[in-house]
Every structure is written in C-alpha cells, then in structure tokens.
PDB file of C-alpha atoms in Angstrom:
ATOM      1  CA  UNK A   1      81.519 193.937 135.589  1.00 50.00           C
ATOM      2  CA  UNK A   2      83.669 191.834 133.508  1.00 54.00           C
ATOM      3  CA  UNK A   3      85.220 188.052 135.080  1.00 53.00           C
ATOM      4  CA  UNK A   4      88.572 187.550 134.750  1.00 56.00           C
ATOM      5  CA  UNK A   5      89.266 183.910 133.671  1.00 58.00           C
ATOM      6  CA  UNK A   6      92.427 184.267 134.191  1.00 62.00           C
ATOM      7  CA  UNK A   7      92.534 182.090 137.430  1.00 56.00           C
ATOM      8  CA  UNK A   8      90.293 179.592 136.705  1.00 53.00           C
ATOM      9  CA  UNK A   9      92.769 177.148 135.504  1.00 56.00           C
ATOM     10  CA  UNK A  10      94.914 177.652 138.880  1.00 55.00           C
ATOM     11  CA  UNK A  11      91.939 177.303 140.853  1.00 57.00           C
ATOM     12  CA  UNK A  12      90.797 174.297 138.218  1.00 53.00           C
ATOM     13  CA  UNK A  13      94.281 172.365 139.146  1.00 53.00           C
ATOM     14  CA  UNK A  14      94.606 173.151 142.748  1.00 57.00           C
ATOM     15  CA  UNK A  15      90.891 172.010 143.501  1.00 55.00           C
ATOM     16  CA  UNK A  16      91.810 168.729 140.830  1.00 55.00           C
ATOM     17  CA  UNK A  17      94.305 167.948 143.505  1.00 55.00           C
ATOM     18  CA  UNK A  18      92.665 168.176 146.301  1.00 58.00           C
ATOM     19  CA  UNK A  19      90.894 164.818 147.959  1.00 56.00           C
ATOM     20  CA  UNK A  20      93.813 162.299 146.008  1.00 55.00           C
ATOM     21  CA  UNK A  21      93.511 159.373 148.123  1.00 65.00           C
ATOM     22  CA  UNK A  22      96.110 156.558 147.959  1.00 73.00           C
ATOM     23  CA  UNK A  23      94.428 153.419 147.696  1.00 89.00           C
ATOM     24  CA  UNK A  24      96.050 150.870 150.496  1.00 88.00           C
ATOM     25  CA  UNK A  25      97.380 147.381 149.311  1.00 91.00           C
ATOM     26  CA  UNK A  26      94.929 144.544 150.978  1.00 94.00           C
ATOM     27  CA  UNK A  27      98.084 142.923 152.773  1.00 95.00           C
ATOM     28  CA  UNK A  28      98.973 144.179 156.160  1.00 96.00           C
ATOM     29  CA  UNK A  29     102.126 147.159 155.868  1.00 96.00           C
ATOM     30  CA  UNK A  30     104.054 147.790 158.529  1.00 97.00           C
ATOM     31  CA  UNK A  31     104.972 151.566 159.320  1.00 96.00           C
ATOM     32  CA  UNK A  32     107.266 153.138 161.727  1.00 96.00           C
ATOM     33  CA  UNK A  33     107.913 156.786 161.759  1.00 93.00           C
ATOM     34  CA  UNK A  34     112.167 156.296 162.145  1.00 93.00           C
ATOM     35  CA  UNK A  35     114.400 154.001 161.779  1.00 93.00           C
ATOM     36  CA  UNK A  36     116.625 155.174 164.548  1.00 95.00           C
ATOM     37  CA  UNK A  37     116.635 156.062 167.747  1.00 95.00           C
ATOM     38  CA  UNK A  38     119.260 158.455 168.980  1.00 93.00           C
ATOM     39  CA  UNK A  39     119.053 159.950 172.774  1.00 92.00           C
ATOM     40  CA  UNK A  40     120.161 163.581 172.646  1.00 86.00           C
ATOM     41  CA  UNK A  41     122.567 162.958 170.068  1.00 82.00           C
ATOM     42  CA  UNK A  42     121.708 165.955 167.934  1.00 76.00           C
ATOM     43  CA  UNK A  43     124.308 168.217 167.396  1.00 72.00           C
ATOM     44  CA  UNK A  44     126.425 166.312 168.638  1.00 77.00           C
ATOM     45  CA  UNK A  45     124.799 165.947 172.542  1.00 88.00           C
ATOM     46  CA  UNK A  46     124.601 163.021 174.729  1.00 92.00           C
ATOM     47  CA  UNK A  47     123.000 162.029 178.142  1.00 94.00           C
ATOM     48  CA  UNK A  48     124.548 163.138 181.647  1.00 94.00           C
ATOM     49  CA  UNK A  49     125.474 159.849 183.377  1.00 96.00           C
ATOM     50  CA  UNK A  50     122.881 158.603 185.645  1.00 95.00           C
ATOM     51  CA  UNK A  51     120.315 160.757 183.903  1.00 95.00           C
ATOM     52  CA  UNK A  52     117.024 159.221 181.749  1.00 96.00           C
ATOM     53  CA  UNK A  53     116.577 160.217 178.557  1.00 95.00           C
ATOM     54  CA  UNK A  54     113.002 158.769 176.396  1.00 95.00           C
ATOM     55  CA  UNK A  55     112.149 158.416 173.089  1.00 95.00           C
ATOM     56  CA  UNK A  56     109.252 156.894 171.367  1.00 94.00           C
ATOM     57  CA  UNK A  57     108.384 155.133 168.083  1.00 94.00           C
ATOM     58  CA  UNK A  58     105.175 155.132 166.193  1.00 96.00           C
ATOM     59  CA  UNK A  59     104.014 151.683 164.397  1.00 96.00           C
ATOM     60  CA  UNK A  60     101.328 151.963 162.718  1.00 97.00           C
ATOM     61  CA  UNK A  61      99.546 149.713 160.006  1.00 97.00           C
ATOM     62  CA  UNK A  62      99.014 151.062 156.423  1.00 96.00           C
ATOM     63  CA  UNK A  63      97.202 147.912 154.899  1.00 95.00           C
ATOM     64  CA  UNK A  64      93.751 146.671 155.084  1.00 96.00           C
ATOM     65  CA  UNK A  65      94.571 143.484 156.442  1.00 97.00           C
ATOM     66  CA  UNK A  66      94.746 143.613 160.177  1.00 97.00           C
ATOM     67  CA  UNK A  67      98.771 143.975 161.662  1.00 97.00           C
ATOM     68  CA  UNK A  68      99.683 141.740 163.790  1.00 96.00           C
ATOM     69  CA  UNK A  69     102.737 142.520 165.776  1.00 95.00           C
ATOM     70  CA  UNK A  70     104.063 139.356 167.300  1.00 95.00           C
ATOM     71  CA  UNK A  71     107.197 139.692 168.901  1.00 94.00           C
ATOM     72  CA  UNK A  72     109.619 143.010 170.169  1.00 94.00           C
ATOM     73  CA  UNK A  73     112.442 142.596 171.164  1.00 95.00           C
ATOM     74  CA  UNK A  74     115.530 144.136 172.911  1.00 96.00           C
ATOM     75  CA  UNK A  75     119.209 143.615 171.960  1.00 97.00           C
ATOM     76  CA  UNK A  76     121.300 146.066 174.049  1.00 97.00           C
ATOM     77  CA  UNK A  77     123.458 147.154 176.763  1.00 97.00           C
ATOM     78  CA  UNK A  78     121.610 147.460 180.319  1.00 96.00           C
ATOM     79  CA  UNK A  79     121.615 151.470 179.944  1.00 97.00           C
ATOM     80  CA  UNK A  80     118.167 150.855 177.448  1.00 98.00           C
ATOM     81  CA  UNK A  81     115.323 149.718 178.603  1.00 97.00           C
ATOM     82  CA  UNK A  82     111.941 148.989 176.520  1.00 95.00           C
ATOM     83  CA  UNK A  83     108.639 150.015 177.550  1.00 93.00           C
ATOM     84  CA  UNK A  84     106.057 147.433 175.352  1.00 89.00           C
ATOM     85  CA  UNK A  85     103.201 149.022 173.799  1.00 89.00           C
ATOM     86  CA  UNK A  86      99.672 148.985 175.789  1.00 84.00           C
ATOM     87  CA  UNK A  87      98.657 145.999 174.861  1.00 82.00           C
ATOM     88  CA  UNK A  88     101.309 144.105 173.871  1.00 84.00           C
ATOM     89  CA  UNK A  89     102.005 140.363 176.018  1.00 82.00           C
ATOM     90  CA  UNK A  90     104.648 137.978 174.991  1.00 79.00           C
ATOM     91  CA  UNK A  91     102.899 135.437 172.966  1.00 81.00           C
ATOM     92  CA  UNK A  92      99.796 137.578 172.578  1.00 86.00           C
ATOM     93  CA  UNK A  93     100.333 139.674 169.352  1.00 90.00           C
ATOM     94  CA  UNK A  94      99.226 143.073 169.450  1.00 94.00           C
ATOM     95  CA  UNK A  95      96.524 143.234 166.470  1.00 95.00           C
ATOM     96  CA  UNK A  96      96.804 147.127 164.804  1.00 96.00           C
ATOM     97  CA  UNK A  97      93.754 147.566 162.488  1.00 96.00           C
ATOM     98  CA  UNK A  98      93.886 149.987 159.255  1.00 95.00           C
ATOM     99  CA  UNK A  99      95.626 153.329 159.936  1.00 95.00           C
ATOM    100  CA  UNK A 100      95.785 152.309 163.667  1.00 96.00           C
ATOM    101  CA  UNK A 101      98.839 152.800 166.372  1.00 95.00           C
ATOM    102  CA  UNK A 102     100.916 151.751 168.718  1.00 95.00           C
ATOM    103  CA  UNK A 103     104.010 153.092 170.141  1.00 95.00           C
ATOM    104  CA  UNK A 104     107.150 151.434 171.390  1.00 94.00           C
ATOM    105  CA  UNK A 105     109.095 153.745 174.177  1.00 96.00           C
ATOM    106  CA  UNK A 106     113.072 152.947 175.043  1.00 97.00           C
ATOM    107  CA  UNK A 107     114.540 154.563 177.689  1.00 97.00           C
ATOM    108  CA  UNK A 108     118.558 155.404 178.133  1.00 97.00           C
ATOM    109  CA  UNK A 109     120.136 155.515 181.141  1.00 97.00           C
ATOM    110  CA  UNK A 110     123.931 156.049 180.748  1.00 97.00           C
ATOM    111  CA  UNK A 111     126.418 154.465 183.225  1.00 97.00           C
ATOM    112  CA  UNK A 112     129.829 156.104 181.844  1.00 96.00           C
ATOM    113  CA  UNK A 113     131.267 158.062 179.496  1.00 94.00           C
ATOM    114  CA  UNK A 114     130.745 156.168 176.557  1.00 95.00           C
ATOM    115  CA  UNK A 115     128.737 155.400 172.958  1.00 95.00           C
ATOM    116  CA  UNK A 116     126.454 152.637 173.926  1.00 97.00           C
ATOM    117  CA  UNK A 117     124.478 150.997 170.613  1.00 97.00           C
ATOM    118  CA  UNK A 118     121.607 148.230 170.357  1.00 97.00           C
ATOM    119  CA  UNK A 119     118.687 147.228 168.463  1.00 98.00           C
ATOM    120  CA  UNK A 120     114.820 146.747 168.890  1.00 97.00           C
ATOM    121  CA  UNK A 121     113.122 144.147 166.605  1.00 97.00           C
ATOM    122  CA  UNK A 122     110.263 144.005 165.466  1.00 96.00           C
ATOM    123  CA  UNK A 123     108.560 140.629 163.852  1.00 96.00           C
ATOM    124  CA  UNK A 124     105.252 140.563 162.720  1.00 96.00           C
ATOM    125  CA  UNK A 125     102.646 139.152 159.355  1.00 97.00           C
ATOM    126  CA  UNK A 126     103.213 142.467 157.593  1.00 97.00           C
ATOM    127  CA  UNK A 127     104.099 141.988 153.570  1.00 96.00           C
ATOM    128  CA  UNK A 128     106.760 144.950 153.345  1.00 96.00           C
ATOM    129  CA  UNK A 129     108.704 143.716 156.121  1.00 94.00           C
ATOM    130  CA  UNK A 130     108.072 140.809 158.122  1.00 96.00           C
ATOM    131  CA  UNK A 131     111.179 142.055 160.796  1.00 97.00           C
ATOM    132  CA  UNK A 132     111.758 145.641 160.901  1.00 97.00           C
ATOM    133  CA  UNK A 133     115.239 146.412 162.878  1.00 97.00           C
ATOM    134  CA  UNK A 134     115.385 149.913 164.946  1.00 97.00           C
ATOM    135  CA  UNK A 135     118.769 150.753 165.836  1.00 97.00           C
ATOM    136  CA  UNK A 136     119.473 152.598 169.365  1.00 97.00           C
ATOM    137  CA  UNK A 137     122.608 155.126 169.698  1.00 96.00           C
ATOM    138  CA  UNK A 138     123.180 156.824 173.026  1.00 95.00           C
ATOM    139  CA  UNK A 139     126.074 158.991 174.438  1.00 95.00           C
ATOM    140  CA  UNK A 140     126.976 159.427 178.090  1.00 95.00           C
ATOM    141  CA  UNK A 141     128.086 162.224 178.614  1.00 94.00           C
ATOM    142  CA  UNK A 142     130.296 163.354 182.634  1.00 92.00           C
ATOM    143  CA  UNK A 143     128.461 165.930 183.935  1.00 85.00           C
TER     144      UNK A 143
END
C-alpha cells in the first residue's frame, strides 16, 4: 500500500499552529469582556417599569504582575444599582492574580418611561488603562 503525502503539509501547518501561546507583558493589564452595559436593549427592547433587569461584567487580569483594583464606582440615576465584586471593600483593593476574575454586577430598575444612562469606573495599577469607564444604557419600557 502506497502513502499519500499529499496531506502531510496540511496536517504539518495545522499541528505548527497548534499550542501558540501569547507571551503576557510583566505589567499588570486590565481586561473586561464589554465596554457597555445595555439592559434588554437589543433589538430595540427595554425593561417593564418596576421590573429588575441584571447584567454582569468580567475583569480579569492579563499581566503577570498582580491587578489591583482599587476603586469602583457608580455614576447614575437611582434605577442602577452596583453589586461589588466578592471581595472587594472600599479602601481594600481587590488583588486579581494572572488570568484571574472578578465580576462586577449592575442591576436596572426602571421608574418611568424613559432612557436612563450612567457610568461605572473602574481605577486600578494596571499599565493599559489605569481607569477603565463602562457605560450603562437602560430603557423603561410601560407595561
């Protein structure tokens, strides 16, 4: 029986790129997984009025340096409410190791019929972004 060579170069490549590790800069990196946070506002949907709506950001270091997250805070309307990370106390910061997480929930709330908008920052010793700014966008919606 004959061997077709053929396919050894495809196999050759695909196994070549296999196992390509990024090498992680030294200095602690800040990573969230969005930059937004919008409550049911996909195609074009809101929040009934005195209904809760959640949603959740990932932060996550992506350095080799230790993360420390030293202050979060809230700049918003009443309707959104922030839910710290476990382990997170004002004036304690939150210390995220290599490839380690937290996550930061916000909760909406509508009180009317209206667009409501904020922000969540984030400050912390990371080297890509020392303050990272989340923006919040709700809709109330009558039921």
């Amino acid at each position: 029986m004959r061997l077709r060579t053929r396919w050894l170069p495809f196999i050759f490549f695909a196994l070549a790129g296999c196992g390509n590790e990024v090498e992680l800069p030294q200095a602690p990196t800040l990573f969230i997984d969005r930059a937004a946070l919008t409550f049911n506002r996909e195609f074009e949907h809101g929040t009934y009025v005195g209904q809760t709506t959640f949603n959740s950001l990932a932060i996550q270091n992506r350095g080799l340096d230790p993360l420390d997250i030293t202050a979060i805070t809230l700049s918003a309307p009443g309707v959104f409410t922030l839910q710290l990370p476990e382990g997170f106390t004002p004036g304690t910061p939150l210390r995220l190791e290599t490839y380690e997480r937290a996550f930061l929930t916000v909760a909406f709330r509508p009180t009317d019929d209206t667009e409501y908008d904020g922000t969540v920052t984030i400050e912390s010793n990371a080297a890509n972004t020392p303050q990272q700014v989340i923006t919040l966008n709700g809709l109330g919606v009558a039921p």
